[in-house]
Amino acid sequence: MTTPPPPDNTVLALYPPKVNGQTEPVTGADIGVPLVAYDLVTDGEGAYVLVDPPSAGTLNPGDVIELWLKGETAILDSQTILDPNAITTLRIPKGRLHPDRVNELYYSIKRGSSNIGTSEPPLGMLYNRIRPGLKDRLTNPSGHSELALLLPEEIKNGVGAGFVSAEVCVAYPYCRAYDRISLKCNGELLSANVNPNEAPQPPNPGSEEPITICFIVDRAFLERAKRLDQKLHFSYTVTDQIGNGPDTDAPWSPVQTVDEDLDGTLLPMPILLERMEDFPGDDASIIDLEKLNGNPLLVIVVTADTRFVVGYGVVATFTAKVTGQPDVVVTVSGKVEADPFGQKKTCILEVPNDKVIPGSAVTVTYDVSKPAGDQVGTSAPAHAQVTGTRLVLKAPSIKEADGNSLAPVAAKDTLTAVVPAYANMIGTQLRVTWAGTAGAGSHTTELVTVTTQAPQNIALDNKVVAFNLNLPVTVTYEMIRNGGAPKESESLTLAVQRIADGDAQLPTPAIDGAVGNELDVNELEDQARTRVTGWPFIAQGQTLWLRYFGTKEDGSPFSHETYAGTVIPADGVPGGLLPLAPVDGLRELEDGSELQVEFKVGFTGSLNEQDVVTFPSRRYTIMATPKLMIDTYPMILDGHQVTLDDPLRKIQRYADPIGTVERRQAQGGTPPYRYHSSKPDIATVDEKGTVRSVGNGKAIVTVIDAKNSEASFEVIASNVYQCILSSQIFSSRTEILAWIESVGGGLESLPIPPIPWFNYLQVFSNLPYLGYTEYFYTGRTNATGGGLTNVICGGHGTYNFGWYHSYSAPESFPFRAIALRKNS
């Protein structure tokens, strides 16, 4: 990065630089750099800077001149001195000047590595990157789109003999203090400067927000601008203090032309009104077709001037111009009349509405003549622009429709006509007509007063939809203004579609007692009903069809007809129908067969079944077998139960203790049955429904038939213990006691004495090992001491398994051990 030399004027006294094409003087800096001297230089390399040579003999060939902007670290340009007595030319590259600050330009002279001089003080420069008025956005050949000329009413409506002065305003973006505004009128110029308190001061570059500047135009200026055609053509331009003008493609604002009658030779201009009640306060420069509302344009001629005499004729000429089309010229005439008191009345003429062309520029003048035809005078012209369109009441729409097509079910809850907004609609009244089939198929609303200037939603009776299925209808509305004659709108031709057979938004018939799509005829109540809920557009006079189709147990067809072109019962509106179902016939249907319930409605009351709508059919699968049943009362298994854990598998169960097993069998349904326990570690169940307690707690036993019907009951099991036999043979009582403790057993932990418990073990046997006898030691000793005691005998003959044997023989090992514990 290059470091700029500090300003140092101790060696040479140097002249300040000059910018080729600079503007001076300017307020806020030394000079201004206009666009033409910087951005628009032909070679595109930026502004030229000229440096005069210092005193003779102070520069040497080979010295270097460097050009800088104060505060920046990048050099602008440099040149090596060839002729010490010649002017040196340097450049300010494009893009280096700042529009939002004073740019301070200086140069320095280096000889070798030494700075031998710096120009002092720096040259202060203003630069405006954006022209006043910004860019013409419309490329309008008539003038700059952003230069607004705001003529006051005293000038815009024509300059008369009484004109003294008026304030003219202009508005444009990038307005800055010290801009110079030039107002041109027929070639005459009037200048005004932008004051420092009216716009941003330099170096503020301004903004896109237009600023309005006003100044006085006096009569003397307009007198100088008078021409024979009595027209004044106004436009303006602006130049900033640096010398930049507006966009060079459109340096002037669009021209505005007004009529001039400074000498007072013209009669007062006519007043153009859409409605008398709008005066005063109406904008005379605008003719609003929507306000005209089809009425004639009023041309008001005020007769106060002494040149108006009762009986004189008044002829107005109305001219409408549209670019590219022939002029429309209309003359209308009247007379100067007097009221009963002899005072002159205002003359009101009317131009037919159809002559007021949309988008046209209108000029109206009038001539006053004596009865013999001699002309008395001509008026100043009135100018106006026709806006809007003639009031045409556009066709309404139907809110629930898709364009010109109405799906009937979309209007099942509401039917709404939407009237488009039209001009000055507040206070008017509307009435909508739905013209369909005669009678119940047509409807006209009551008058509705409009209170908001917005589209209007008018509620219609949606019952008319059902009487026009698959037919076209016409929807219109009438507008009444101020109690006058109704004006009818354009019409909407609406195609009402047919309700499709099986439409999902129509209800499906349902038989009482059915579950989903299954109908268990064994569960049918004698008074079971078929229910059809209220449907869209349900109404008195509609016709019904209700039929059932199925297959009997013998294979023959079943059918039943409840309604056949029957008029809807009075109690069926609006809630729907609930006729008795053919229960006796349904009970004869074949198990597993299909039953179809068919329902149809004639919305128009037709008895022709071809004209009706078929609702979604109900199809049931018939269940004719008895219901799967089982006793659901909780099963209590609280007998003392012992489960056996014998690793050697020599002992087996051959019986169940009382209260530990119970059998429950299912009934009905479709065999075979399957049984299932939710907790087989609490209660087991076999294929015959026999339930055994094997743990303490609760379980659910479920039976399932061949058709997957289910029934269940609860099992509550208690008093279940576990008997554990050791797999190893112990050689001492100490080893046995350690093993019993390791498995969590022991007779001391049982809630009752051991002898009854061991009796419960007698449901086990060693049947596969007849003749086999084995003793299992419990860990207890003889109360009298000495010898073994409390041995459970397992075997055949005198001591069955579970026999509690106690004797006082000397200790004799080896034995297997036995332990008892409460089952979890």
PDB file of N, CA and C in Angstrom, residues 450-498:
ATOM      1  N   VAL A 450     -76.759  -0.939   0.391  1.00  0.00           N
ATOM      2  CA  VAL A 450     -75.302  -1.062   0.410  1.00  0.00           C
ATOM      3  C   VAL A 450     -74.727  -0.029   1.377  1.00  0.00           C
ATOM      4  N   THR A 451     -73.839  -0.500   2.266  1.00  0.00           N
ATOM      5  CA  THR A 451     -73.244   0.400   3.264  1.00  0.00           C
ATOM      6  C   THR A 451     -71.732   0.530   3.133  1.00  0.00           C
ATOM      7  N   THR A 452     -71.119  -0.284   2.294  1.00  0.00           N
ATOM      8  CA  THR A 452     -69.665  -0.206   2.121  1.00  0.00           C
ATOM      9  C   THR A 452     -69.320  -0.225   0.631  1.00  0.00           C
ATOM     10  N   GLN A 453     -68.249   0.461   0.288  1.00  0.00           N
ATOM     11  CA  GLN A 453     -67.791   0.489  -1.102  1.00  0.00           C
ATOM     12  C   GLN A 453     -66.921  -0.744  -1.342  1.00  0.00           C
ATOM     13  N   ALA A 454     -67.570  -1.870  -1.557  1.00  0.00           N
ATOM     14  CA  ALA A 454     -66.862  -3.146  -1.692  1.00  0.00           C
ATOM     15  C   ALA A 454     -67.831  -4.159  -2.300  1.00  0.00           C
ATOM     16  N   PRO A 455     -67.306  -5.279  -2.817  1.00  0.00           N
ATOM     17  CA  PRO A 455     -68.198  -6.327  -3.309  1.00  0.00           C
ATOM     18  C   PRO A 455     -69.195  -6.737  -2.229  1.00  0.00           C
ATOM     19  N   GLN A 456     -70.408  -7.039  -2.649  1.00  0.00           N
ATOM     20  CA  GLN A 456     -71.484  -7.351  -1.717  1.00  0.00           C
ATOM     21  C   GLN A 456     -71.839  -8.833  -1.785  1.00  0.00           C
ATOM     22  N   ASN A 457     -71.913  -9.481  -0.618  1.00  0.00           N
ATOM     23  CA  ASN A 457     -72.340 -10.871  -0.530  1.00  0.00           C
ATOM     24  C   ASN A 457     -73.823 -10.897  -0.176  1.00  0.00           C
ATOM     25  N   ILE A 458     -74.616 -11.441  -1.077  1.00  0.00           N
ATOM     26  CA  ILE A 458     -76.070 -11.487  -0.883  1.00  0.00           C
ATOM     27  C   ILE A 458     -76.477 -12.953  -0.721  1.00  0.00           C
ATOM     28  N   ALA A 459     -77.082 -13.281   0.426  1.00  0.00           N
ATOM     29  CA  ALA A 459     -77.474 -14.663   0.706  1.00  0.00           C
ATOM     30  C   ALA A 459     -78.705 -15.047  -0.103  1.00  0.00           C
ATOM     31  N   LEU A 460     -78.633 -16.219  -0.737  1.00  0.00           N
ATOM     32  CA  LEU A 460     -79.768 -16.786  -1.474  1.00  0.00           C
ATOM     33  C   LEU A 460     -80.260 -18.019  -0.727  1.00  0.00           C
ATOM     34  N   ASP A 461     -81.493 -18.434  -1.010  1.00  0.00           N
ATOM     35  CA  ASP A 461     -82.043 -19.649  -0.424  1.00  0.00           C
ATOM     36  C   ASP A 461     -81.434 -20.850  -1.150  1.00  0.00           C
ATOM     37  N   ASN A 462     -80.589 -21.623  -0.443  1.00  0.00           N
ATOM     38  CA  ASN A 462     -79.883 -22.703  -1.134  1.00  0.00           C
ATOM     39  C   ASN A 462     -80.794 -23.872  -1.509  1.00  0.00           C
ATOM     40  N   LYS A 463     -82.039 -23.857  -1.074  1.00  0.00           N
ATOM     41  CA  LYS A 463     -82.945 -24.954  -1.458  1.00  0.00           C
ATOM     42  C   LYS A 463     -83.220 -24.968  -2.961  1.00  0.00           C
ATOM     43  N   VAL A 464     -82.997 -23.829  -3.634  1.00  0.00           N
ATOM     44  CA  VAL A 464     -83.258 -23.772  -5.068  1.00  0.00           C
ATOM     45  C   VAL A 464     -82.299 -24.678  -5.839  1.00  0.00           C
ATOM     46  N   VAL A 465     -81.138 -24.967  -5.256  1.00  0.00           N
ATOM     47  CA  VAL A 465     -80.140 -25.778  -5.973  1.00  0.00           C
ATOM     48  C   VAL A 465     -80.703 -27.144  -6.316  1.00  0.00           C
ATOM     49  N   ALA A 466     -81.393 -27.778  -5.348  1.00  0.00           N
ATOM     50  CA  ALA A 466     -81.881 -29.144  -5.557  1.00  0.00           C
ATOM     51  C   ALA A 466     -82.897 -29.232  -6.694  1.00  0.00           C
ATOM     52  N   PHE A 467     -83.562 -28.128  -7.017  1.00  0.00           N
ATOM     53  CA  PHE A 467     -84.577 -28.157  -8.066  1.00  0.00           C
ATOM     54  C   PHE A 467     -84.012 -27.809  -9.440  1.00  0.00           C
ATOM     55  N   ASN A 468     -82.704 -27.624  -9.489  1.00  0.00           N
ATOM     56  CA  ASN A 468     -82.077 -27.272 -10.765  1.00  0.00           C
ATOM     57  C   ASN A 468     -80.881 -28.159 -11.091  1.00  0.00           C
ATOM     58  N   LEU A 469     -80.872 -29.362 -10.521  1.00  0.00           N
ATOM     59  CA  LEU A 469     -79.754 -30.258 -10.766  1.00  0.00           C
ATOM     60  C   LEU A 469     -79.646 -30.581 -12.251  1.00  0.00           C
ATOM     61  N   ASN A 470     -78.404 -30.458 -12.747  1.00  0.00           N
ATOM     62  CA  ASN A 470     -78.109 -30.753 -14.151  1.00  0.00           C
ATOM     63  C   ASN A 470     -78.838 -29.810 -15.109  1.00  0.00           C
ATOM     64  N   LEU A 471     -79.105 -28.563 -14.628  1.00  0.00           N
ATOM     65  CA  LEU A 471     -79.804 -27.573 -15.446  1.00  0.00           C
ATOM     66  C   LEU A 471     -79.061 -26.241 -15.376  1.00  0.00           C
ATOM     67  N   PRO A 472     -79.229 -25.380 -16.395  1.00  0.00           N
ATOM     68  CA  PRO A 472     -78.663 -24.031 -16.320  1.00  0.00           C
ATOM     69  C   PRO A 472     -79.619 -23.086 -15.606  1.00  0.00           C
ATOM     70  N   VAL A 473     -79.071 -22.132 -14.867  1.00  0.00           N
ATOM     71  CA  VAL A 473     -79.871 -21.084 -14.249  1.00  0.00           C
ATOM     72  C   VAL A 473     -79.237 -19.737 -14.610  1.00  0.00           C
ATOM     73  N   THR A 474     -79.992 -18.688 -14.448  1.00  0.00           N
ATOM     74  CA  THR A 474     -79.505 -17.328 -14.719  1.00  0.00           C
ATOM     75  C   THR A 474     -79.549 -16.532 -13.423  1.00  0.00           C
ATOM     76  N   VAL A 475     -78.440 -15.854 -13.115  1.00  0.00           N
ATOM     77  CA  VAL A 475     -78.369 -15.037 -11.908  1.00  0.00           C
ATOM     78  C   VAL A 475     -78.095 -13.593 -12.328  1.00  0.00           C
ATOM     79  N   THR A 476     -78.933 -12.666 -11.883  1.00  0.00           N
ATOM     80  CA  THR A 476     -78.764 -11.238 -12.172  1.00  0.00           C
ATOM     81  C   THR A 476     -79.060 -10.462 -10.898  1.00  0.00           C
ATOM     82  N   TYR A 477     -78.781  -9.152 -10.972  1.00  0.00           N
ATOM     83  CA  TYR A 477     -79.190  -8.280  -9.862  1.00  0.00           C
ATOM     84  C   TYR A 477     -79.627  -6.946 -10.432  1.00  0.00           C
ATOM     85  N   GLU A 478     -80.433  -6.247  -9.660  1.00  0.00           N
ATOM     86  CA  GLU A 478     -80.882  -4.903 -10.005  1.00  0.00           C
ATOM     87  C   GLU A 478     -80.282  -3.917  -9.010  1.00  0.00           C
ATOM     88  N   MET A 479     -79.905  -2.729  -9.521  1.00  0.00           N
ATOM     89  CA  MET A 479     -79.386  -1.660  -8.674  1.00  0.00           C
ATOM     90  C   MET A 479     -80.325  -0.475  -8.760  1.00  0.00           C
ATOM     91  N   ILE A 480     -80.681   0.045  -7.611  1.00  0.00           N
ATOM     92  CA  ILE A 480     -81.562   1.216  -7.560  1.00  0.00           C
ATOM     93  C   ILE A 480     -80.800   2.329  -6.855  1.00  0.00           C
ATOM     94  N   ARG A 481     -80.702   3.476  -7.524  1.00  0.00           N
ATOM     95  CA  ARG A 481     -80.006   4.628  -6.940  1.00  0.00           C
ATOM     96  C   ARG A 481     -81.004   5.764  -6.710  1.00  0.00           C
ATOM     97  N   ASN A 482     -80.997   6.267  -5.487  1.00  0.00           N
ATOM     98  CA  ASN A 482     -81.833   7.425  -5.124  1.00  0.00           C
ATOM     99  C   ASN A 482     -83.298   7.218  -5.478  1.00  0.00           C
ATOM    100  N   GLY A 483     -83.765   5.980  -5.330  1.00  0.00           N
ATOM    101  CA  GLY A 483     -85.167   5.698  -5.581  1.00  0.00           C
ATOM    102  C   GLY A 483     -85.561   5.702  -7.041  1.00  0.00           C
ATOM    103  N   GLY A 484     -84.577   5.768  -7.944  1.00  0.00           N
ATOM    104  CA  GLY A 484     -84.869   5.804  -9.374  1.00  0.00           C
ATOM    105  C   GLY A 484     -85.220   4.439  -9.926  1.00  0.00           C
ATOM    106  N   ALA A 485     -85.244   4.392 -11.257  1.00  0.00           N
ATOM    107  CA  ALA A 485     -85.598   3.146 -11.924  1.00  0.00           C
ATOM    108  C   ALA A 485     -84.490   2.113 -11.724  1.00  0.00           C
ATOM    109  N   PRO A 486     -84.831   0.828 -11.553  1.00  0.00           N
ATOM    110  CA  PRO A 486     -83.802  -0.209 -11.381  1.00  0.00           C
ATOM    111  C   PRO A 486     -82.940  -0.331 -12.634  1.00  0.00           C
ATOM    112  N   LYS A 487     -81.665  -0.532 -12.419  1.00  0.00           N
ATOM    113  CA  LYS A 487     -80.739  -0.789 -13.525  1.00  0.00           C
ATOM    114  C   LYS A 487     -80.284  -2.234 -13.382  1.00  0.00           C
ATOM    115  N   GLU A 488     -80.472  -3.030 -14.441  1.00  0.00           N
ATOM    116  CA  GLU A 488     -80.189  -4.465 -14.356  1.00  0.00           C
ATOM    117  C   GLU A 488     -78.751  -4.755 -14.781  1.00  0.00           C
ATOM    118  N   SER A 489     -78.193  -5.731 -14.121  1.00  0.00           N
ATOM    119  CA  SER A 489     -76.802  -6.119 -14.392  1.00  0.00           C
ATOM    120  C   SER A 489     -76.718  -7.068 -15.576  1.00  0.00           C
ATOM    121  N   GLU A 490     -75.502  -7.281 -15.994  1.00  0.00           N
ATOM    122  CA  GLU A 490     -75.267  -8.379 -16.919  1.00  0.00           C
ATOM    123  C   GLU A 490     -75.595  -9.690 -16.201  1.00  0.00           C
ATOM    124  N   SER A 491     -75.875 -10.733 -16.961  1.00  0.00           N
ATOM    125  CA  SER A 491     -76.344 -11.983 -16.343  1.00  0.00           C
ATOM    126  C   SER A 491     -75.231 -13.013 -16.268  1.00  0.00           C
ATOM    127  N   LEU A 492     -75.324 -13.827 -15.248  1.00  0.00           N
ATOM    128  CA  LEU A 492     -74.452 -14.996 -15.087  1.00  0.00           C
ATOM    129  C   LEU A 492     -75.266 -16.229 -15.437  1.00  0.00           C
ATOM    130  N   THR A 493     -74.787 -16.979 -16.415  1.00  0.00           N
ATOM    131  CA  THR A 493     -75.412 -18.269 -16.720  1.00  0.00           C
ATOM    132  C   THR A 493     -74.624 -19.332 -15.975  1.00  0.00           C
ATOM    133  N   LEU A 494     -75.272 -19.971 -15.039  1.00  0.00           N
ATOM    134  CA  LEU A 494     -74.608 -20.910 -14.134  1.00  0.00           C
ATOM    135  C   LEU A 494     -75.080 -22.326 -14.419  1.00  0.00           C
ATOM    136  N   ALA A 495     -74.136 -23.226 -14.638  1.00  0.00           N
ATOM    137  CA  ALA A 495     -74.475 -24.633 -14.855  1.00  0.00           C
ATOM    138  C   ALA A 495     -74.458 -25.340 -13.505  1.00  0.00           C
ATOM    139  N   VAL A 496     -75.638 -25.740 -13.049  1.00  0.00           N
ATOM    140  CA  VAL A 496     -75.729 -26.501 -11.807  1.00  0.00           C
ATOM    141  C   VAL A 496     -75.501 -27.971 -12.154  1.00  0.00           C
ATOM    142  N   GLN A 497     -74.459 -28.529 -11.585  1.00  0.00           N
ATOM    143  CA  GLN A 497     -74.127 -29.904 -11.914  1.00  0.00           C
ATOM    144  C   GLN A 497     -75.071 -30.890 -11.221  1.00  0.00           C
ATOM    145  N   ARG A 498     -75.055 -32.108 -11.706  1.00  0.00           N
ATOM    146  CA  ARG A 498     -75.814 -33.178 -11.068  1.00  0.00           C
ATOM    147  C   ARG A 498     -75.044 -33.663  -9.848  1.00  0.00           C
TER     148      ARG A 498
END
